[in-house]
Amino acid sequence: MRSDEPHIHWVSPLPPAETDIAHYTHRILPELTERADITLWTDAPSWYPKLTKYCPVRHLYPGEISPSDMRDNSKGSAGGDVMFVHMGNSGIFHAGFLKMVRRIPTIVVLHDLALQEMYFYAVSKGLMELDGYLDEIEQWYGEAGRREALLSRDGKIPAYELSQRLPGFEVLMKNAVAIVTHTSASHAAVTERSFVPAYQLELPYRARTTASSERSISGPLRLMQFGYIGQNRRLKEIIQALADLGPDFDFVFDICGKLGDPEKIKLHCEQLGLTDKINLHGFVPEPQLDAMLEEVHLVFNLRNPTMGEASGSQLRIWDAAAASVVTDDGWYGDIPEEAVFRIPKENEVSSLKILLRQISQDRHAAMSKGNKGREQLIAKHDPETYADGIVQVAHNFSRDAHDAVLANAARRVLAGNHAQADLLRDRLSTLF
Amino acid sequence: MDHRTWRFLVKNRVKEGRLIRIAVVNTQVPFIKGGAELHASNLCAALEQHGHDVVKVLIPFKWYPGSTLVDNIMAARLLDLSESTGTKIDMMVGLRFPAYLAQHPNKVFWIIHQHRAAYDLWDSGHSDLLHQPDGSSLRELIREEDRNAFRKTPYKIYANSQNVTKRLQKYTQQPSTPLYHPPPNHKLLRQGQFGDYLFVPSRLTPGKRQDLILEGLAQTRGPVRIVFAGAPDTQSYFDYLRQKAGDLGIEDRITWLGEISDTELIKYYANARAVIFVPQDEDYGYITLEAMLSGKPVITSTDSGGPLEFIRHKREGLVSKPTPKDLAQNFSHIMQDQSLAETMGAAAHERYESMNINWAHVVNTLTGRDNG
């Protein structure tokens, strides 16, 4: 590594945290550490000790950390210290980081545009002032937005509904030097705001050396869903579709992960007479999960609604060369046709029934999708390309930080008049 | 008019002995007087002596909090010094950040120093930016502003010392040429007796490390006496030094002169046994040159920066490790051996004379007469 390479401070949930962002960080560490000087930071009390074989891991105090804590006394700093902070919608994993990104100018890696649940969690834990949150929501969404946010915070509008109209990612832009996203939809949303530089990188996944899309051609159809399974994963609709296909439709449906309301789902299965065909596993170890994916004929990976974010789960499915069905929206809408099955947001139950019948009659069609999906993974999501992209963003930090500081100064000078501030920023960019 | 045309016309006017209008642009921290301020004033005087019409433009500078630092940078950057009352200003000489960011189509950099908090002080852990949440961004802002400014000039960039040249190269990969200049009283400084005191002429400020000198004095054996001259930057630092001297039991071996006149300064230089100058990574340091012109050896330190460009161990002075013990040995050594002090003092004077350190060379270099 050259002496003027930037030192990258990677602020992220880390394994064993049960979030795909932790796995993502773990996955790309070999490539990242080959290309840059990396220090991992997290506010969790512990992490897998094996991470330290790649680079140092340090505990983060988001409300206190300053550049002096990040400086490496043993090295020169010609390349500077660049902080990448990973933000998602889980308050448990990201509310602490929120406090940090509001204090320190950083590069924010936006894993989700819809962040209202995380903000409410942060407010409830005293990591963000309610008034500050509402002021910023008002800045981006007007007084009506402020009223809606307040209603939602008081439980009168579900947070996920609020997120559909007011995703809230803009709050993270205020102090950001740049934003990294993983989908074209997210990238477009950020660039539309014209507030900070935005970079798009394809979410990385290390493909295993070999994987086969071959699946059993007899016996019950093996179906699966996994991950954090909230309302937008459409589990209820999936179960309804399976019930509608009747008792003769031969299948086994394995559900791995965390359900929003498992008791309700169990009751629903009982009422529809599907208890014997649907297995609730809870979280399973990753090797077991991968082994199950290698046998499955179809994975349900629906997102309705979606804010356009990329899915680490989808990459895992492709890695196993498994077929999957997704919602025709957001990032999933951009995936090549041959790599997934797609259903529209409307009439999900009937669309699923048609698809399930089709696969039960022609399992090879599903295997073909699995094969193409794996090709897509290898072509577009390799960690080396991603790590190169991160290093390039880090190299741009000096220039981006320069512009961000001046833009913020312009906004400060013209506080309260953002349109004028943007004009001034444009003027400044020509001068500076 | 582009840079080259502008420069060509200015050089021709200089060669023809015609007057050119020059703005010497420097940063001024209000109420602070030190080497950099003298540097700017003496440059103006030298340019005037060479027949040019000169104005000194001082831009006030405050670097805290971070938002004020940014405002000051923007203010400097927005200044247009290309003309005044409809008359062209032919040339700008930029000396210090952020003043040297002002706009001029014929800008020559003669850098006293960059904003060190973004460079070497960051690395050494002494930068105030390290303790500000937005410190990293501010550091990058400063570095980008420097890079952009240097990139825009088609001319050689001059630094006031080899030490500053090395920093420019190390931190911004910017080549530059050291251009030495004489200290303020260079024509008046004289050689005198080798007296019974070591002289420390400097502002009283942490960067000059008077506290280290006190600790060294406390470890000396034999009669070593030190005379300090210079105003304190802050009363609290002066109180701290006096308290330290008291705690070390060396008050009766110290004289605090405070700020003294040039006449007195010259006298104290002339009659000292040697001059002590142990700053932390000094950019240039008039004190070294003033001591050399006074025919005195200099006791300096291995991490003092600028002085090391002139002082070699046991030739023009003594170079100590920055430790009380090592300094104490050298203080005692030079007080016990007057002959050594005289030999090294003469060598220091001779070396100064051999280095072409004069204002004519500086003026001709900056205005283009000496550099093609």
PDB file of N, CA, C and O in Angstrom, chain B residues 6 10 16 23 29 45 61 80 93 162 190 207 243-244 263 266 291 352 356 368:
ATOM      1  N   TRP B   6       1.223  38.109 -18.716  1.00  0.00           N
ATOM      2  CA  TRP B   6       1.345  38.992 -17.558  1.00  0.00           C
ATOM      3  C   TRP B   6       2.781  38.965 -17.021  1.00  0.00           C
ATOM      4  O   TRP B   6       3.420  39.985 -16.798  1.00  0.00           O
ATOM      5  N   VAL B  10       5.642  41.951 -16.824  1.00  0.00           N
ATOM      6  CA  VAL B  10       6.202  42.368 -15.542  1.00  0.00           C
ATOM      7  C   VAL B  10       7.724  42.216 -15.559  1.00  0.00           C
ATOM      8  O   VAL B  10       8.457  43.110 -15.134  1.00  0.00           O
ATOM      9  N   GLU B  16      13.779  46.587 -17.338  1.00  0.00           N
ATOM     10  CA  GLU B  16      13.985  47.965 -17.788  1.00  0.00           C
ATOM     11  C   GLU B  16      14.111  48.926 -16.611  1.00  0.00           C
ATOM     12  O   GLU B  16      14.277  50.130 -16.793  1.00  0.00           O
ATOM     13  N   ALA B  23       1.570  43.702  -4.470  1.00  0.00           N
ATOM     14  CA  ALA B  23       0.845  43.509  -3.206  1.00  0.00           C
ATOM     15  C   ALA B  23       1.495  42.346  -2.464  1.00  0.00           C
ATOM     16  O   ALA B  23       1.552  41.226  -2.989  1.00  0.00           O
ATOM     17  N   VAL B  29      -2.633  37.621  12.597  1.00  0.00           N
ATOM     18  CA  VAL B  29      -3.419  37.343  13.802  1.00  0.00           C
ATOM     19  C   VAL B  29      -3.333  38.608  14.646  1.00  0.00           C
ATOM     20  O   VAL B  29      -2.233  39.009  15.056  1.00  0.00           O
ATOM     21  N   ALA B  45       9.831  46.494   2.577  1.00  0.00           N
ATOM     22  CA  ALA B  45      10.899  47.500   2.593  1.00  0.00           C
ATOM     23  C   ALA B  45      11.919  47.206   1.500  1.00  0.00           C
ATOM     24  O   ALA B  45      12.363  48.116   0.779  1.00  0.00           O
ATOM     25  N   PHE B  61      -6.814  36.800  10.681  1.00  0.00           N
ATOM     26  CA  PHE B  61      -7.055  35.347  10.672  1.00  0.00           C
ATOM     27  C   PHE B  61      -7.421  34.860  12.066  1.00  0.00           C
ATOM     28  O   PHE B  61      -6.744  35.163  13.033  1.00  0.00           O
ATOM     29  N   ASP B  80     -10.167  39.899  -4.509  1.00  0.00           N
ATOM     30  CA  ASP B  80      -9.591  40.108  -5.839  1.00  0.00           C
ATOM     31  C   ASP B  80      -8.576  41.236  -5.742  1.00  0.00           C
ATOM     32  O   ASP B  80      -8.935  42.392  -5.488  1.00  0.00           O
ATOM     33  N   VAL B  93       2.588  38.788  -4.014  1.00  0.00           N
ATOM     34  CA  VAL B  93       3.438  37.807  -3.332  1.00  0.00           C
ATOM     35  C   VAL B  93       2.630  37.281  -2.146  1.00  0.00           C
ATOM     36  O   VAL B  93       2.265  38.044  -1.250  1.00  0.00           O
ATOM     37  N   GLN B 162      14.314  25.324   3.810  1.00  0.00           N
ATOM     38  CA  GLN B 162      14.327  23.928   3.375  1.00  0.00           C
ATOM     39  C   GLN B 162      13.279  23.125   4.134  1.00  0.00           C
ATOM     40  O   GLN B 162      12.649  22.220   3.583  1.00  0.00           O
ATOM     41  N   ARG B 190      26.188  42.821  15.513  1.00  0.00           N
ATOM     42  CA  ARG B 190      27.652  42.926  15.578  1.00  0.00           C
ATOM     43  C   ARG B 190      28.202  41.873  16.536  1.00  0.00           C
ATOM     44  O   ARG B 190      27.455  41.303  17.349  1.00  0.00           O
ATOM     45  N   GLY B 207       5.549  26.657  21.640  1.00  0.00           N
ATOM     46  CA  GLY B 207       6.271  26.118  20.493  1.00  0.00           C
ATOM     47  C   GLY B 207       7.766  26.392  20.545  1.00  0.00           C
ATOM     48  O   GLY B 207       8.550  25.703  19.889  1.00  0.00           O
ATOM     49  N   GLN B 243       6.588  29.836  37.427  1.00  0.00           N
ATOM     50  CA  GLN B 243       6.274  28.833  38.446  1.00  0.00           C
ATOM     51  C   GLN B 243       7.229  27.645  38.320  1.00  0.00           C
ATOM     52  O   GLN B 243       7.747  27.120  39.317  1.00  0.00           O
ATOM     53  N   LYS B 244       7.468  27.253  37.069  1.00  0.00           N
ATOM     54  CA  LYS B 244       8.351  26.106  36.832  1.00  0.00           C
ATOM     55  C   LYS B 244       9.770  26.418  37.310  1.00  0.00           C
ATOM     56  O   LYS B 244      10.420  25.576  37.949  1.00  0.00           O
ATOM     57  N   THR B 263      18.048  47.866  20.008  1.00  0.00           N
ATOM     58  CA  THR B 263      19.399  48.202  20.470  1.00  0.00           C
ATOM     59  C   THR B 263      19.845  47.240  21.573  1.00  0.00           C
ATOM     60  O   THR B 263      20.973  46.717  21.558  1.00  0.00           O
ATOM     61  N   ILE B 266      20.425  43.662  20.193  1.00  0.00           N
ATOM     62  CA  ILE B 266      21.722  43.532  19.504  1.00  0.00           C
ATOM     63  C   ILE B 266      22.851  43.401  20.526  1.00  0.00           C
ATOM     64  O   ILE B 266      23.770  42.589  20.380  1.00  0.00           O
ATOM     65  N   ALA B 291      21.971  35.106  15.499  1.00  0.00           N
ATOM     66  CA  ALA B 291      23.103  34.606  16.283  1.00  0.00           C
ATOM     67  C   ALA B 291      24.331  34.456  15.396  1.00  0.00           C
ATOM     68  O   ALA B 291      25.451  34.849  15.776  1.00  0.00           O
ATOM     69  N   TYR B 352      27.145  32.030   7.380  1.00  0.00           N
ATOM     70  CA  TYR B 352      26.087  32.957   6.953  1.00  0.00           C
ATOM     71  C   TYR B 352      26.544  33.727   5.719  1.00  0.00           C
ATOM     72  O   TYR B 352      25.811  33.841   4.725  1.00  0.00           O
ATOM     73  N   ASN B 356      24.706  33.541   0.492  1.00  0.00           N
ATOM     74  CA  ASN B 356      23.980  34.460  -0.408  1.00  0.00           C
ATOM     75  C   ASN B 356      22.619  34.852   0.174  1.00  0.00           C
ATOM     76  O   ASN B 356      21.600  34.851  -0.513  1.00  0.00           O
ATOM     77  N   GLY B 368      11.355  37.884 -10.817  1.00  0.00           N
ATOM     78  CA  GLY B 368      11.659  37.189 -12.058  1.00  0.00           C
ATOM     79  C   GLY B 368      12.983  37.528 -12.685  1.00  0.00           C
ATOM     80  O   GLY B 368      13.380  36.948 -13.687  1.00  0.00           O
TER      81      GLY B 368
END
